Amino acid sequence: MTAPDQPVDALSDLADLMANEQEFSGDRIDPAVRRRRRRRGLVITAVCVVLLFAVSGGYIGWALTASVNPPAVTTRAPQAPVGVAAALATPPATASAISIAGADAYLGETASGTWSAAGTGEPLPIASITKLITALVILDASPLSSADDPGPTITFGRADHDLYDEYYVQGATIAPMPTGISMSLHDALAVMLIPSASNYAEALSSRIFGSQDAFLGATRDWLASHRLTGTTVTEPTGISPRNTSTPADLLAIAKLAAANPAIAQIVATPSVSIPGAGRLHNTNSLLGTAGITGLKTGNLGEGRHNLLYTATLDVGAADPLAITGVILGGASRDSVNATVIAELESIRSGFHQVPVATAGQEVGSISTPWGSTATLVIGDDASIFTWSDTPIEVAMAIDTPTAYRDGAVVGSVTWTAGPNTVTAPVKIAGTIDPPTEWWRLTHPSELGSLMDAWG
């Protein structure tokens, strides 16, 4: 029985060839030579095997330890929000102006001069606001050392008493002045300014300067020295419509009056009792309302109501604002008062907090070649205090982190508006996992140089 054919491979052939080496040689090979040849073949084979394993082991070691490119970080700065524009109240009057001190950083350097004005800038009748000028001129000639300094004693005679009747028939505001009454300069100024007593304005100015001509001359000099060229005073009370001034001049006059301790105290007093003159009430009924602290009303009848005022306005800034304003030619006292309150409220509401970010808001992403991803988010809610629709600028700074772990702070976003800035952290949401060993072994092109494996 014949055995089936057996498969013969190259190695079998080689073995047979080596076994029957004699058959192919004319001479018999020395056994010692044959042994040397076999040893040499084994050595070559061993070297090849060692080299194979060395190369394979070097690659694995390199692949598992080689550096990989850092995660790719993509950022997108949040859009700067736009604040709501302030809607300023427009006075229904012939002219108005406002000056704001303490807000130059928000409103501009000119805000402490004339920040806002409406209507004509030409001289208009100022009515009893004139008495504020009269007081300033008197105190320029006979100053009081402080708000509580009574000053010299003034005695009013028969001629002064007669002024009561004279102004009464003209329909002016008056206050009792018994013949021979004496009072301090401070009290006499209070009677002139608080109830706006015209008879005291003329009597006191005449007593201080000796005559009305001398008073008016001193007034002209005082106006000129303060460069109030838009103001004309022809008598001390304001009953004459020829006493005129511009809104810009009146803002300056108001600031001079507010800077005088005695006048500032008097015009901020709602009511007072003066011996001889009785209980007196301030014609400025807005005192204590909407932050108003002074100064003087004026009234020449319907359509010619005026108010020169100061106010301290808390808008949420570091310090309250100092407001100085004037309204000329209002329809009535009530309309003027309502206008002033509306103006102040519109300024107050124009300062606001503008939300600029919410916690968790995405501002970027992180990705890796091996498929691990995370996001960049703003860590905290943020808002910025500003005026009206002042432009808000945004700047974002991202650092390269040492570890890409959930919650790690990797940068910040800063918003700037006017003088204010606010900053919120940028954090990682999610964790970037390192590449797996399999990914390293199967992505050699994503790894560092192969030469690193051989040092």
Coordinates of C-alpha atoms in Angstrom, one line a residue, residues 127-345:
A127 CA -37.6 136.9 39.7
S128 CA -36.7 136.1 43.3
I129 CA -33.6 134.1 42.4
T130 CA -32.2 137.7 42.5
K131 CA -32.3 137.5 46.3
L132 CA -29.6 134.8 46.2
I133 CA -27.3 137.2 44.3
T134 CA -28.2 139.9 46.9
A135 CA -27.2 137.6 49.7
L136 CA -23.9 136.8 48.0
V137 CA -23.1 140.4 47.5
I138 CA -23.9 141.3 51.1
L139 CA -21.8 138.5 52.5
D140 CA -18.9 139.5 50.2
A141 CA -19.0 142.9 51.9
S142 CA -19.8 141.6 55.4
P143 CA -18.8 137.9 55.6
L144 CA -19.9 135.4 58.2
S145 CA -17.1 133.2 59.6
S146 CA -19.3 130.1 59.7
A147 CA -22.8 128.8 59.2
D148 CA -23.6 129.5 62.8
D149 CA -21.9 132.9 63.0
P150 CA -24.7 135.5 63.7
G151 CA -22.7 138.3 62.3
P152 CA -23.4 142.0 63.2
T153 CA -26.7 143.2 64.6
I154 CA -28.9 145.0 62.1
T155 CA -31.5 147.5 63.4
F156 CA -34.4 148.4 61.1
G157 CA -36.0 151.9 61.3
R158 CA -39.2 153.5 60.2
A159 CA -38.2 153.7 56.5
D160 CA -37.5 150.0 56.5
H161 CA -40.8 149.3 58.1
D162 CA -42.6 151.3 55.4
L163 CA -41.2 148.9 52.8
Y164 CA -43.6 146.3 54.1
D165 CA -46.6 148.3 52.7
E166 CA -44.7 149.3 49.5
Y167 CA -44.1 145.7 48.5
Y168 CA -47.4 144.6 49.8
V169 CA -49.3 146.7 47.2
Q170 CA -47.0 145.3 44.5
G171 CA -48.0 141.8 45.3
A172 CA -44.5 140.8 46.4
T173 CA -43.8 138.4 49.2
I174 CA -43.1 140.2 52.5
A175 CA -42.4 139.4 56.2
P176 CA -43.2 141.5 59.3
M177 CA -40.6 144.2 60.2
P178 CA -41.6 146.2 63.3
T179 CA -40.0 149.6 63.5
G180 CA -36.8 149.5 65.5
I181 CA -36.5 145.7 65.4
S182 CA -33.0 144.4 65.7
M183 CA -31.7 141.0 64.5
S184 CA -28.5 139.4 63.4
L185 CA -27.3 139.6 59.9
H186 CA -27.7 135.8 59.7
D187 CA -31.4 136.0 60.8
A188 CA -32.1 138.9 58.4
L189 CA -30.7 136.8 55.5
A190 CA -32.9 133.9 56.6
V191 CA -36.0 136.1 56.5
M192 CA -35.0 137.3 53.0
L193 CA -34.2 133.9 51.6
I194 CA -36.5 131.4 53.3
P195 CA -39.9 133.0 52.7
S196 CA -38.4 135.3 50.0
A197 CA -39.3 138.5 51.8
S198 CA -38.7 141.4 49.4
N199 CA -39.0 144.1 52.0
Y200 CA -36.0 142.5 53.9
A201 CA -34.0 142.3 50.6
E202 CA -34.1 146.0 50.1
A203 CA -33.9 147.0 53.7
L204 CA -30.9 144.8 54.4
S205 CA -29.0 145.7 51.3
S206 CA -29.5 149.4 52.0
R207 CA -28.3 148.9 55.6
I208 CA -25.1 147.1 54.6
F209 CA -24.2 149.4 51.7
G210 CA -25.8 152.7 52.8
S211 CA -28.0 153.1 49.8
Q212 CA -29.5 151.2 46.9
D213 CA -27.1 153.0 44.4
A214 CA -24.2 151.7 46.4
F215 CA -25.6 148.2 46.6
L216 CA -26.2 148.1 42.8
G217 CA -22.7 149.4 42.1
A218 CA -21.3 146.6 44.4
T219 CA -23.5 144.1 42.6
R220 CA -22.2 145.1 39.2
D221 CA -18.6 144.8 40.5
W222 CA -19.3 141.4 42.0
L223 CA -20.9 140.1 38.8
A224 CA -17.9 141.3 36.8
S225 CA -15.4 139.8 39.2
H226 CA -17.1 136.4 38.8
R227 CA -17.4 136.9 35.0
L228 CA -21.2 136.6 35.1
T229 CA -21.6 138.7 32.0
G230 CA -25.0 137.2 31.2
T231 CA -26.6 138.5 34.4
T232 CA -28.2 141.9 35.0
V233 CA -29.5 143.1 38.4
T234 CA -31.4 146.4 38.6
E235 CA -32.9 146.0 42.1
P236 CA -32.4 143.6 45.0
T237 CA -35.7 141.7 45.1
G238 CA -36.3 140.3 41.6
I239 CA -39.7 141.9 41.3
S240 CA -38.5 143.7 38.2
P241 CA -38.4 141.5 35.0
R242 CA -35.3 143.5 34.1
N243 CA -33.4 141.3 36.5
T244 CA -32.2 138.6 34.1
S245 CA -29.6 135.9 33.8
T246 CA -28.7 133.0 31.6
P247 CA -28.9 129.3 32.6
A248 CA -25.1 129.0 32.5
D249 CA -24.6 132.0 34.8
L250 CA -27.3 130.7 37.2
L251 CA -25.5 127.4 37.5
A252 CA -22.3 129.3 38.5
I253 CA -24.3 131.5 41.0
A254 CA -25.8 128.4 42.5
K255 CA -22.4 126.8 43.1
L256 CA -21.1 130.0 44.7
A257 CA -24.1 130.1 47.0
A258 CA -23.8 126.4 47.9
A259 CA -20.1 126.9 48.7
N260 CA -21.0 129.6 51.3
P261 CA -21.7 127.9 54.6
A262 CA -24.2 130.5 55.9
I263 CA -26.3 130.6 52.6
A264 CA -26.1 126.8 52.2
Q265 CA -27.5 126.3 55.7
I266 CA -30.3 128.9 55.3
V267 CA -31.6 127.7 51.9
A268 CA -31.7 124.1 53.1
T269 CA -34.0 125.1 56.1
P270 CA -37.7 124.2 55.5
S271 CA -39.0 126.6 58.2
V272 CA -37.7 128.8 60.9
S273 CA -38.9 131.1 63.7
I274 CA -37.3 134.5 63.8
P275 CA -38.1 136.9 66.7
G276 CA -40.1 139.8 65.2
A277 CA -40.6 138.1 61.9
G278 CA -42.5 135.1 63.1
R279 CA -42.7 131.5 61.8
L280 CA -41.4 131.4 58.2
H281 CA -41.7 128.6 55.7
N282 CA -39.4 128.0 52.7
T283 CA -40.9 128.7 49.3
N284 CA -38.9 125.7 48.0
S285 CA -41.4 122.9 48.8
L286 CA -39.1 120.3 47.2
L287 CA -36.6 120.5 50.1
G288 CA -36.0 116.9 51.3
T289 CA -37.6 115.4 48.2
A290 CA -35.6 113.4 45.7
G291 CA -32.4 114.5 47.4
I292 CA -33.0 118.3 46.9
T293 CA -31.0 120.5 49.3
G294 CA -31.7 124.1 48.1
L295 CA -31.7 126.8 46.7
K296 CA -34.2 129.4 45.6
T297 CA -37.5 129.8 43.9
G298 CA -38.6 132.7 41.6
N299 CA -42.1 133.6 40.4
L300 CA -43.3 136.4 38.2
G301 CA -46.7 134.8 37.5
E302 CA -48.1 132.2 35.1
G303 CA -45.5 130.9 32.6
R304 CA -42.6 132.6 34.5
H305 CA -41.9 130.2 37.4
N306 CA -38.3 129.5 38.1
L307 CA -36.3 127.2 40.3
L308 CA -32.5 127.2 41.0
Y309 CA -31.8 124.0 42.9
T310 CA -29.1 121.7 44.3
A311 CA -29.5 118.0 45.0
T312 CA -27.5 115.1 46.3
L313 CA -28.2 112.1 44.2
D314 CA -27.3 108.5 45.2
V315 CA -27.1 106.6 42.0
G316 CA -25.2 103.5 43.3
A317 CA -21.7 104.9 42.5
A318 CA -18.9 105.1 45.1
D319 CA -20.1 108.6 46.1
P320 CA -23.4 110.5 45.7
L321 CA -23.5 113.0 42.8
A322 CA -23.8 116.7 43.4
I323 CA -26.5 118.1 41.1
T324 CA -27.0 121.8 40.3
G325 CA -29.9 122.7 38.1
V326 CA -32.1 125.6 36.9
I327 CA -35.5 125.8 35.3
L328 CA -36.7 129.2 33.9
G329 CA -40.1 130.0 32.5
G330 CA -42.1 127.0 33.9
A331 CA -45.9 127.1 33.6
S332 CA -46.5 126.8 37.3
R333 CA -44.8 126.0 40.5
D334 CA -46.3 122.5 40.5
S335 CA -45.1 121.8 36.9
V336 CA -41.6 123.1 37.7
N337 CA -41.5 120.8 40.8
A338 CA -42.7 117.8 38.8
T339 CA -40.1 118.5 36.1
V340 CA -37.2 118.6 38.5
I341 CA -38.3 115.4 40.2
A342 CA -38.6 113.7 36.7
E343 CA -35.2 115.1 35.7
L344 CA -33.5 113.7 38.8
E345 CA -35.2 110.3 38.5

